[in-house]
Every structure is written in structure tokens, then in C-alpha cells.
Coordinates of N, CA, C and O in Angstrom, one line a residue:
M779 N 26.9 -126.2 54.8 CA 26.3 -126.1 53.5 C 25.2 -125.0 53.6 O 24.3 -125.0 54.4
R780 N 25.3 -124.1 52.6 CA 24.4 -123.0 52.6 C 23.1 -123.3 51.8 O 23.2 -124.0 50.8
P781 N 22.0 -122.8 52.2 CA 20.8 -123.0 51.4 C 20.8 -122.3 50.1 O 21.6 -121.3 49.9
K782 N 20.1 -122.8 49.1 CA 20.0 -122.2 47.8 C 19.4 -120.8 47.9 O 18.6 -120.6 48.8
R783 N 19.8 -119.9 47.0 CA 19.3 -118.6 47.0 C 19.8 -117.7 48.2 O 19.2 -116.7 48.4
S784 N 20.8 -118.2 48.9 CA 21.4 -117.4 49.9 C 22.7 -116.9 49.4 O 23.4 -117.6 48.6
H785 N 23.2 -115.8 49.9 CA 24.5 -115.2 49.5 C 25.2 -114.7 50.7 O 24.6 -114.3 51.7
H786 N 26.5 -114.7 50.6 CA 27.4 -114.2 51.7 C 27.7 -112.7 51.3 O 28.1 -112.4 50.3
C787 N 27.4 -111.9 52.3 CA 27.6 -110.4 52.1 C 29.1 -110.1 52.5 O 29.5 -110.4 53.6
S788 N 29.8 -109.5 51.5 CA 31.2 -109.2 51.8 C 31.3 -108.0 52.8 O 32.3 -107.8 53.4
R789 N 30.3 -107.2 52.9 CA 30.3 -106.0 53.8 C 30.0 -106.4 55.2 O 30.6 -105.9 56.1
C790 N 28.9 -107.2 55.3 CA 28.5 -107.6 56.7 C 29.2 -108.8 57.2 O 29.3 -108.9 58.4
G791 N 29.5 -109.7 56.3 CA 30.1 -110.9 56.8 C 29.1 -112.0 57.2 O 29.4 -112.9 57.9
H792 N 27.9 -111.8 56.8 CA 26.8 -112.7 57.1 C 26.3 -113.4 55.9 O 26.4 -112.9 54.8
C793 N 25.8 -114.6 56.1 CA 25.1 -115.3 55.0 C 23.6 -115.0 55.1 O 23.0 -115.2 56.2
V794 N 23.1 -114.4 54.1 CA 21.7 -113.9 54.1 C 20.8 -114.7 53.1 O 21.1 -114.9 52.0
R795 N 19.7 -115.2 53.7 CA 18.8 -116.0 52.9 C 18.0 -115.1 52.0 O 17.5 -114.1 52.4
R796 N 18.0 -115.5 50.7 CA 17.3 -114.7 49.6 C 17.7 -113.3 49.7 O 16.9 -112.3 49.6
M797 N 19.0 -113.1 49.7 CA 19.6 -111.7 49.7 C 19.3 -111.0 48.5 O 19.5 -111.5 47.4
D798 N 18.8 -109.8 48.6 CA 18.6 -108.9 47.5 C 19.7 -108.0 47.2 O 20.2 -107.9 46.1
H799 N 20.2 -107.3 48.3 CA 21.3 -106.4 48.1 C 21.7 -105.9 49.5 O 21.0 -106.1 50.5
H800 N 22.9 -105.3 49.6 CA 23.4 -104.6 50.8 C 23.0 -103.2 50.7 O 23.5 -102.5 49.8
C801 N 22.2 -102.7 51.6 CA 21.8 -101.3 51.5 C 22.6 -100.4 52.5 O 22.6 -100.6 53.7
P802 N 23.3 -99.4 51.9 CA 24.1 -98.5 52.8 C 23.2 -97.6 53.6 O 23.7 -97.0 54.6
W803 N 22.0 -97.3 53.2 CA 21.1 -96.4 54.0 C 20.7 -97.0 55.3 O 20.6 -96.3 56.3
I804 N 20.5 -98.3 55.3 CA 20.1 -99.0 56.6 C 21.3 -99.8 57.2 O 21.2 -100.4 58.2
N805 N 22.4 -99.8 56.5 CA 23.7 -100.4 56.9 C 23.4 -101.9 57.2 O 23.8 -102.4 58.3
N806 N 22.7 -102.5 56.3 CA 22.3 -103.9 56.5 C 22.0 -104.6 55.2 O 21.7 -103.9 54.2
C807 N 22.0 -105.9 55.2 CA 21.6 -106.6 54.0 C 20.0 -106.7 53.9 O 19.4 -106.8 54.9
V808 N 19.5 -106.5 52.7 CA 18.1 -106.7 52.5 C 17.9 -108.1 52.0 O 18.4 -108.5 51.0
G809 N 17.2 -108.9 52.8 CA 16.9 -110.3 52.5 C 15.5 -110.7 52.9 O 14.6 -109.9 53.0
E810 N 15.4 -112.0 53.1 CA 14.1 -112.6 53.3 C 13.4 -112.0 54.6 O 12.2 -111.8 54.6
D811 N 14.2 -111.8 55.6 CA 13.6 -111.4 56.9 C 13.3 -109.9 57.0 O 12.5 -109.5 57.8
N812 N 13.9 -109.0 56.2 CA 13.7 -107.6 56.3 C 13.3 -106.9 55.0 O 13.3 -105.7 54.9
H813 N 13.0 -107.7 54.0 CA 12.7 -107.1 52.7 C 11.4 -106.2 52.8 O 11.3 -105.2 52.2
W814 N 10.5 -106.7 53.6 CA 9.2 -105.9 53.8 C 9.5 -104.6 54.5 O 8.8 -103.6 54.1
L815 N 10.4 -104.5 55.4 CA 10.7 -103.3 56.0 C 11.4 -102.3 55.0 O 11.2 -101.1 55.1
F816 N 12.2 -102.8 54.1 CA 12.9 -102.0 53.1 C 11.8 -101.4 52.2 O 11.9 -100.3 51.8
L817 N 10.8 -102.2 51.8 CA 9.7 -101.7 50.9 C 8.9 -100.6 51.7 O 8.5 -99.6 51.0
Q818 N 8.7 -100.8 52.9 CA 8.1 -99.8 53.7 C 8.9 -98.5 53.8 O 8.3 -97.4 53.7
L819 N 10.2 -98.6 53.9 CA 11.1 -97.4 53.9 C 10.9 -96.7 52.5 O 10.7 -95.5 52.5
C820 N 10.9 -97.4 51.4 CA 10.8 -96.8 50.1 C 9.4 -96.1 50.0 O 9.3 -95.0 49.5
F821 N 8.4 -96.8 50.4 CA 7.0 -96.3 50.3 C 6.8 -95.1 51.1 O 6.3 -94.1 50.6
Y822 N 7.2 -95.1 52.4 CA 7.0 -93.9 53.2 C 7.9 -92.8 52.9 O 7.6 -91.6 53.1
T823 N 9.0 -93.0 52.3 CA 9.9 -91.9 51.8 C 9.2 -91.3 50.6 O 9.2 -90.0 50.4
Q824 N 8.5 -92.0 49.7 CA 7.8 -91.5 48.6 C 6.6 -90.6 49.2 O 6.4 -89.5 48.7
V825 N 5.9 -91.1 50.2 CA 4.8 -90.4 50.7 C 5.3 -89.1 51.4 O 4.7 -88.0 51.1
L826 N 6.4 -89.1 52.1 CA 7.0 -87.9 52.7 C 7.4 -86.9 51.6 O 7.3 -85.7 51.8
S827 N 8.0 -87.4 50.6 CA 8.5 -86.5 49.5 C 7.3 -85.8 48.8 O 7.4 -84.6 48.5
M828 N 6.2 -86.6 48.6 CA 5.0 -86.0 48.0 C 4.4 -84.9 49.0 O 3.9 -83.9 48.5
F829 N 4.4 -85.2 50.3 CA 3.9 -84.3 51.3 C 4.8 -83.0 51.3 O 4.3 -81.9 51.3
T830 N 6.1 -83.2 51.2 CA 7.0 -82.0 51.1 C 6.7 -81.2 49.8 O 6.7 -79.9 49.9
L831 N 6.5 -81.8 48.7 CA 6.2 -81.1 47.5 C 4.9 -80.4 47.6 O 4.7 -79.3 47.1
A832 N 3.9 -81.0 48.2 CA 2.6 -80.3 48.4 C 2.7 -79.1 49.3 O 2.1 -78.1 49.0
L833 N 3.5 -79.2 50.4 CA 3.7 -78.1 51.2 C 4.5 -77.0 50.5 O 4.2 -75.8 50.7
D834 N 5.5 -77.3 49.7 CA 6.2 -76.3 49.0 C 5.3 -75.6 48.0 O 5.4 -74.4 47.8
F835 N 4.5 -76.4 47.3 CA 3.5 -75.8 46.4 C 2.6 -74.8 47.0 O 2.4 -73.7 46.6
C836 N 2.0 -75.2 48.2 CA 1.1 -74.4 48.9 C 1.8 -73.1 49.4 O 1.3 -72.0 49.3
Q837 N 3.0 -73.3 49.9 CA 3.8 -72.1 50.4 C 4.1 -71.1 49.3 O 3.9 -69.9 49.4
Y838 N 4.5 -71.6 48.1 CA 4.9 -70.8 47.0 C 3.7 -70.1 46.3 O 3.8 -68.9 46.1
Y839 N 2.7 -70.9 46.1 CA 1.6 -70.3 45.3 C 0.4 -69.8 46.1 O -0.4 -69.1 45.6
Y840 N 0.3 -70.2 47.4 CA -0.8 -69.8 48.2 C -0.4 -68.8 49.3 O -0.9 -67.7 49.4
F841 N 0.5 -69.3 50.2 CA 0.8 -68.5 51.4 C 1.7 -67.3 51.1 O 1.6 -66.3 51.7
Q842 N 2.6 -67.5 50.1 CA 3.6 -66.4 49.8 C 2.8 -65.1 49.3 O 3.1 -64.0 49.7
P843 N 1.9 -65.2 48.4 CA 1.2 -64.0 47.9 C 0.4 -63.3 49.0 O 0.1 -62.2 49.0
L844 N -0.1 -64.1 50.0 CA -0.9 -63.6 51.1 C -0.1 -62.7 52.0 O -0.7 -61.8 52.6
K845 N 1.2 -62.9 52.1 CA 2.0 -62.1 53.0 C 2.1 -60.7 52.5 O 2.1 -59.8 53.4
G846 N 2.2 -60.5 51.3 CA 2.3 -59.1 50.8 C 3.6 -58.4 51.2 O 3.6 -57.2 51.4
L847 N 4.7 -59.2 51.4 CA 5.9 -58.6 51.9 C 6.7 -58.0 50.7 O 6.5 -58.4 49.6
D848 N 7.6 -57.1 51.1 CA 8.5 -56.6 50.1 C 9.5 -57.7 49.6 O 10.1 -58.3 50.4
K849 N 9.6 -57.9 48.3 CA 10.4 -58.9 47.8 C 11.9 -58.7 48.0 O 12.7 -59.6 47.7
E850 N 12.3 -57.5 48.3 CA 13.7 -57.2 48.5 C 14.2 -57.5 49.9 O 15.4 -57.4 50.2
K851 N 13.3 -57.9 50.8 CA 13.7 -58.2 52.2 C 14.6 -59.4 52.2 O 14.5 -60.4 51.5
F852 N 15.5 -59.4 53.1 CA 16.5 -60.5 53.3 C 15.8 -61.8 53.6 O 16.2 -62.8 53.0
T853 N 14.9 -61.8 54.5 CA 14.2 -63.1 54.9 C 13.4 -63.7 53.7 O 13.4 -64.9 53.6
T854 N 12.8 -62.9 52.9 CA 12.0 -63.4 51.8 C 12.8 -64.0 50.8 O 12.5 -65.1 50.3
Q855 N 14.0 -63.5 50.5 CA 14.9 -64.0 49.5 C 15.4 -65.4 49.9 O 15.5 -66.3 49.2
H856 N 15.8 -65.5 51.2 CA 16.3 -66.7 51.7 C 15.2 -67.8 51.9 O 15.5 -69.0 51.7
E857 N 14.0 -67.3 52.2 CA 12.9 -68.3 52.3 C 12.6 -68.9 51.0 O 12.4 -70.1 50.9
L858 N 12.7 -68.1 49.9 CA 12.5 -68.6 48.6 C 13.6 -69.6 48.2 O 13.3 -70.6 47.5
A859 N 14.8 -69.3 48.5 CA 15.9 -70.2 48.2 C 15.8 -71.5 48.9 O 16.0 -72.6 48.3
L860 N 15.4 -71.5 50.2 CA 15.1 -72.7 50.9 C 13.9 -73.5 50.4 O 13.9 -74.7 50.3
L861 N 12.9 -72.8 49.9 CA 11.8 -73.4 49.3 C 12.1 -74.1 48.1 O 11.7 -75.2 47.8
R862 N 13.0 -73.5 47.2 CA 13.4 -74.1 46.0 C 14.3 -75.3 46.3 O 14.2 -76.4 45.6
A863 N 15.2 -75.2 47.3 CA 16.0 -76.4 47.6 C 15.2 -77.5 48.2 O 15.4 -78.7 47.9
S864 N 14.1 -77.2 49.0 CA 13.2 -78.2 49.5 C 12.5 -78.9 48.3 O 12.3 -80.1 48.3
A865 N 12.0 -78.1 47.4 CA 11.3 -78.7 46.2 C 12.2 -79.6 45.4 O 11.8 -80.7 45.0
L866 N 13.4 -79.1 45.2 CA 14.4 -79.9 44.4 C 14.7 -81.3 45.1 O 14.7 -82.3 44.5
M867 N 14.9 -81.2 46.5 CA 15.1 -82.5 47.2 C 13.9 -83.4 47.2 O 14.0 -84.6 47.1
G868 N 12.7 -82.8 47.2 CA 11.5 -83.6 47.2 C 11.4 -84.3 45.8 O 11.0 -85.5 45.8
V869 N 11.7 -83.6 44.8 CA 11.6 -84.2 43.4 C 12.7 -85.3 43.3 O 12.4 -86.4 42.8
V870 N 13.9 -85.0 43.7 CA 14.9 -86.0 43.6 C 14.6 -87.3 44.5 O 14.8 -88.4 44.0
M871 N 14.2 -87.1 45.7 CA 13.9 -88.2 46.6 C 12.7 -89.0 46.0 O 12.7 -90.2 46.1
F872 N 11.7 -88.3 45.6 CA 10.5 -89.0 45.0 C 10.9 -89.8 43.8 O 10.5 -91.0 43.7
G873 N 11.7 -89.2 42.9 CA 12.1 -89.9 41.7 C 12.9 -91.1 42.0 O 12.7 -92.2 41.5
G874 N 13.9 -90.9 42.9 CA 14.8 -92.0 43.3 C 14.1 -93.2 44.0 O 14.3 -94.3 43.7
M875 N 13.3 -92.8 44.9 CA 12.5 -93.8 45.7 C 11.5 -94.5 44.8 O 11.2 -95.7 45.0
S876 N 10.9 -93.8 43.9 CA 9.9 -94.4 43.0 C 10.6 -95.5 42.1 O 10.1 -96.6 41.9
T877 N 11.8 -95.1 41.6 CA 12.5 -96.1 40.8 C 12.9 -97.3 41.6 O 12.8 -98.4 41.2
L878 N 13.4 -97.1 42.8 CA 13.8 -98.2 43.7 C 12.7 -99.0 44.1 O 12.7 -100.3 44.0
F879 N 11.5 -98.4 44.4 CA 10.3 -99.2 44.8 C 9.8 -100.0 43.6 O 9.5 -101.2 43.7
Y880 N 9.9 -99.4 42.4 CA 9.4 -100.1 41.2 C 10.3 -101.3 40.9 O 9.8 -102.4 40.6
T881 N 11.6 -101.2 41.0 CA 12.5 -102.3 40.8 C 12.4 -103.4 41.8 O 12.4 -104.6 41.5
Q882 N 12.1 -103.0 43.1 CA 11.9 -104.0 44.1 C 10.6 -104.8 43.9 O 10.5 -106.0 44.0
M883 N 9.5 -104.1 43.5 CA 8.3 -104.7 43.2 C 8.3 -105.6 42.0 O 7.8 -106.7 42.1
T884 N 9.0 -105.2 41.0 CA 9.1 -106.1 39.8 C 10.0 -107.4 40.2 O 9.7 -108.5 39.7
G885 N 11.0 -107.2 41.0 CA 11.7 -108.3 41.5 C 10.9 -109.3 42.3 O 11.0 -110.5 42.2
I886 N 10.0 -108.8 43.2 CA 9.2 -109.6 44.0 C 8.2 -110.4 43.1 O 8.0 -111.6 43.2
L887 N 7.6 -109.6 42.2 CA 6.6 -110.3 41.3 C 7.2 -111.3 40.3 O 6.5 -112.2 39.9
S888 N 8.4 -111.1 39.9 CA 9.1 -112.0 39.1 C 9.8 -113.1 39.8 O 10.4 -114.0 39.2
D889 N 9.8 -113.0 41.2 CA 10.5 -113.9 42.1 C 12.0 -114.0 41.8 O 12.6 -115.1 41.7
T890 N 12.6 -112.8 41.6 CA 14.1 -112.8 41.4 C 14.6 -111.7 42.3 O 14.0 -110.7 42.5
T891 N 15.8 -111.9 42.8 CA 16.5 -110.8 43.6 C 17.4 -110.0 42.7 O 17.6 -110.4 41.6
T892 N 17.8 -108.9 43.3 CA 18.7 -108.0 42.5 C 20.0 -108.8 42.1 O 20.5 -108.6 41.0
I893 N 20.5 -109.6 43.1 CA 21.7 -110.3 42.8 C 21.5 -111.3 41.7 O 22.4 -111.5 40.8
E894 N 20.3 -112.0 41.7 CA 20.0 -112.9 40.6 C 19.9 -112.2 39.3 O 20.2 -112.8 38.2
K895 N 19.3 -111.0 39.3 CA 19.2 -110.3 38.0 C 20.5 -109.9 37.5 O 20.7 -109.9 36.3
M896 N 21.5 -109.6 38.4 CA 22.8 -109.2 37.9 C 23.7 -110.3 37.5 O 24.6 -110.1 36.7
A897 N 23.4 -111.5 38.0 CA 24.2 -112.7 37.6 C 23.7 -113.2 36.2 O 22.7 -113.9 36.1
Q898 N 24.3 -112.7 35.2 CA 23.9 -113.1 33.8 C 24.3 -114.5 33.4 O 23.7 -115.0 32.5
F899 N 25.2 -115.1 34.1 CA 25.6 -116.4 33.8 C 24.9 -117.5 34.6 O 25.4 -118.6 34.6
S900 N 23.9 -117.1 35.4 CA 23.3 -118.1 36.2 C 22.4 -119.0 35.4 O 21.6 -118.5 34.5
N901 N 22.5 -120.3 35.6 CA 21.6 -121.2 34.9 C 20.4 -121.6 35.7 O 19.5 -122.3 35.2
E902 N 20.2 -121.1 36.9 CA 19.0 -121.4 37.7 C 18.0 -120.3 37.5 O 18.4 -119.1 37.6
T903 N 16.8 -120.6 37.2 CA 15.7 -119.7 37.1 C 14.7 -120.0 38.1 O 14.5 -121.2 38.4
Y904 N 14.0 -119.0 38.7 CA 13.1 -119.2 39.7 C 11.7 -118.6 39.3 O 11.1 -117.9 40.1
N905 N 11.3 -118.9 38.1 CA 10.0 -118.4 37.7 C 8.9 -119.2 38.3 O 8.8 -120.4 37.9
S906 N 8.2 -118.6 39.1 CA 7.1 -119.3 39.7 C 5.8 -118.8 39.2 O 5.7 -117.7 38.6
K907 N 4.8 -119.6 39.3 CA 3.4 -119.2 38.8 C 2.6 -118.7 39.9 O 1.5 -119.2 40.1
R908 N 3.1 -117.8 40.7 CA 2.3 -117.3 41.9 C 1.6 -116.1 41.4 O 2.0 -115.3 40.6
S909 N 0.5 -115.8 42.1 CA -0.3 -114.6 41.9 C 0.5 -113.4 42.6 O 1.3 -113.7 43.4
W910 N 0.2 -112.2 42.2 CA 0.9 -111.1 42.8 C 0.5 -111.0 44.3 O 1.3 -110.6 45.1
Q911 N -0.7 -111.4 44.6 CA -1.1 -111.3 46.0 C -0.3 -112.3 46.9 O 0.1 -112.0 47.9
R912 N -0.1 -113.5 46.3 CA 0.7 -114.5 47.0 C 2.2 -114.1 47.2 O 2.8 -114.2 48.2
A913 N 2.7 -113.5 46.1 CA 4.1 -113.0 46.1 C 4.3 -112.0 47.2 O 5.3 -112.0 47.9
L914 N 3.4 -111.0 47.2 CA 3.6 -109.9 48.2 C 3.3 -110.4 49.6 O 3.9 -110.0 50.6
A915 N 2.3 -111.3 49.7 CA 2.0 -111.9 51.0 C 3.2 -112.6 51.6 O 3.5 -112.6 52.8
E916 N 4.0 -113.3 50.8 CA 5.2 -114.0 51.3 C 6.2 -113.0 51.7 O 6.9 -113.3 52.7
V917 N 6.4 -111.9 51.1 CA 7.3 -110.9 51.5 C 6.9 -110.2 52.8 O 7.7 -110.0 53.7
F918 N 5.6 -109.8 52.8 CA 5.1 -109.0 54.0 C 4.7 -109.9 55.1 O 4.5 -109.4 56.2
G919 N 4.6 -111.2 55.0 CA 4.3 -112.1 56.1 C 2.9 -112.2 56.5 O 2.6 -112.7 57.5
T920 N 2.0 -111.7 55.7 CA 0.6 -111.8 56.0 C -0.2 -111.6 54.6 O 0.2 -111.0 53.7
S921 N -1.3 -112.3 54.6 CA -2.2 -112.2 53.4 C -3.2 -111.0 53.5 O -3.9 -110.7 52.6
W922 N -3.2 -110.4 54.7 CA -4.1 -109.2 54.9 C -3.4 -108.0 54.2 O -2.4 -107.5 54.7
K923 N -3.9 -107.5 53.1 CA -3.3 -106.4 52.4 C -3.3 -105.1 53.2 O -2.5 -104.3 53.0
V924 N -4.3 -105.0 54.1 CA -4.3 -103.8 54.9 C -3.1 -103.7 55.8 O -2.6 -102.6 56.1
L925 N -2.5 -104.8 56.2 CA -1.4 -104.8 57.1 C 0.0 -104.7 56.4 O 1.0 -104.6 57.1
W926 N 0.0 -104.7 55.1 CA 1.3 -104.7 54.4 C 2.1 -103.5 54.7 O 3.3 -103.6 54.7
F927 N 1.5 -102.3 54.8 CA 2.3 -101.1 55.0 C 2.1 -100.5 56.3 O 2.3 -99.3 56.5
I928 N 1.7 -101.3 57.3 CA 1.7 -100.8 58.7 C 3.1 -101.1 59.3 O 3.4 -102.3 59.4
P929 N 3.8 -100.1 59.7 CA 5.2 -100.3 60.1 C 5.4 -100.9 61.5 O 6.3 -101.6 61.8
L930 N 4.4 -100.7 62.4 CA 4.6 -101.1 63.8 C 3.9 -102.5 64.0 O 2.9 -102.6 64.7
R931 N 4.5 -103.5 63.4 CA 3.9 -104.9 63.6 C 5.1 -105.8 63.4 O 6.1 -105.5 62.9
S932 N 4.9 -107.0 63.8 CA 5.9 -108.0 63.6 C 5.5 -108.9 62.4 O 4.4 -109.1 62.1
R933 N 6.5 -109.4 61.7 CA 6.3 -110.2 60.5 C 6.4 -111.7 60.9 O 7.3 -112.1 61.6
H934 N 5.3 -112.4 60.5 CA 5.3 -113.9 60.8 C 5.3 -114.5 59.4 O 4.5 -114.3 58.6
P935 N 6.4 -115.3 59.1 CA 6.4 -116.0 57.8 C 5.2 -116.8 57.5 O 4.7 -117.5 58.4
L936 N 4.8 -116.8 56.3 CA 3.7 -117.6 55.9 C 4.1 -119.1 55.8 O 5.3 -119.3 55.7
Q937 N 3.2 -120.0 55.7 CA 3.6 -121.4 55.5 C 4.3 -121.4 54.2 O 3.7 -120.9 53.2
A938 N 5.4 -122.0 54.1 CA 6.2 -122.1 52.9 C 5.4 -122.8 51.8 O 4.9 -123.9 52.0
S939 N 5.5 -122.3 50.6 CA 4.8 -122.9 49.5 C 5.7 -124.0 49.0 O 6.9 -124.2 49.3
H940 N 5.2 -124.8 48.1 CA 6.0 -125.9 47.5 C 7.2 -125.4 46.8 O 8.3 -126.0 46.8
H941 N 7.1 -124.2 46.2 CA 8.2 -123.5 45.5 C 9.4 -123.3 46.4 O 10.5 -123.6 46.0
F942 N 9.2 -122.8 47.6 CA 10.3 -122.6 48.5 C 10.8 -123.8 49.1 O 12.0 -123.9 49.4
R943 N 10.0 -124.8 49.4 CA 10.5 -126.1 50.0 C 11.4 -126.8 49.1 O 12.3 -127.4 49.5
T944 N 11.3 -126.6 47.8 CA 12.1 -127.4 46.8 C 13.5 -126.7 46.7 O 14.4 -127.3 46.2
H945 N 13.6 -125.4 47.1 CA 14.9 -124.7 47.0 C 15.6 -124.6 48.2 O 16.6 -123.8 48.3
V946 N 15.2 -125.2 49.3 CA 15.9 -125.1 50.6 C 16.9 -126.3 50.7 O 16.7 -127.4 50.3

């Protein structure tokens, strides 16, 4: 007998508690035990994309004019092409990860998974009256907000609230 809000992944072949989705990037299901790591992946990819865009901006508008090189040189033309490709990838990655991060955060705050959102014929609703701090603390495994985005730590599940005890 499987617990409520768990789903069987057809790709992995595992039953995942509070399964959100199967992610091809990490080749694993995102569920109760690793949802916080997936959020960290999205967050740090956004940070890295912004850093890439900042470096591209500095290179193009600050460092490039300082060189004073001939614009017809082979290396300068290819450097600009790579700079444009890097900026394009930075914008695409930042936009995609921001959208993914936003949808994951709204799912956490509304206490629904992606699978539950997609199931339009579901008669079960899990609207809880939790604060946003409690909802994120349950995902990240700690109520210390400073530790939520520190990647090198272990997650310890919080004491289950009444909401989760009734659905197990």
C-alpha cells in the first residue's frame, strides 16, 4: 500500500513520496527527499547566469574598448562572436531557470506538486494554512533561513506537522 501523495515514476521505476516531477538534468525524480537540492540547482544556475552576463557586459563595454585592437583581426571577430553566444546562453539560462524556480516556489507555497497541478480530475486538494516560512522550512529541512541555500549540508526532516500526518 503506497502512501498518499506518492507516485510511481515510469522512468526510474521507483515510488517517490511527494513526487514533483522526473528531471532529465539530474536523471532522477524530484520528491520529498531531494526537492531542496533541486531548488538549489535552480537558484545557483540563476546566480551563475547573472555572473556570466555581468562578465559579458564588462568585457564588451569596458575591456574591449581598452584594447584598442584593429577590429578586422581574426581573434577580435571570433572573440565577439563567442561573447555574443555567451550572452545569449546567459539570457536563455537565466530566463528558463527563473521560470522553473518561480513555478517550484509557487508549488511549495501552495502545497501542490507539479503532478498534482497537472491532474485536473483530482478531487483531493491539499490547501494548507501554513506560513511561507513553514512551507519552505519543511522543504529545506531547517527553519534557519540562512541555511536554506547552503549546498554542503545534510537535510534533516522537520517534525511532521498535523497536515502531513493526516496524509500518510
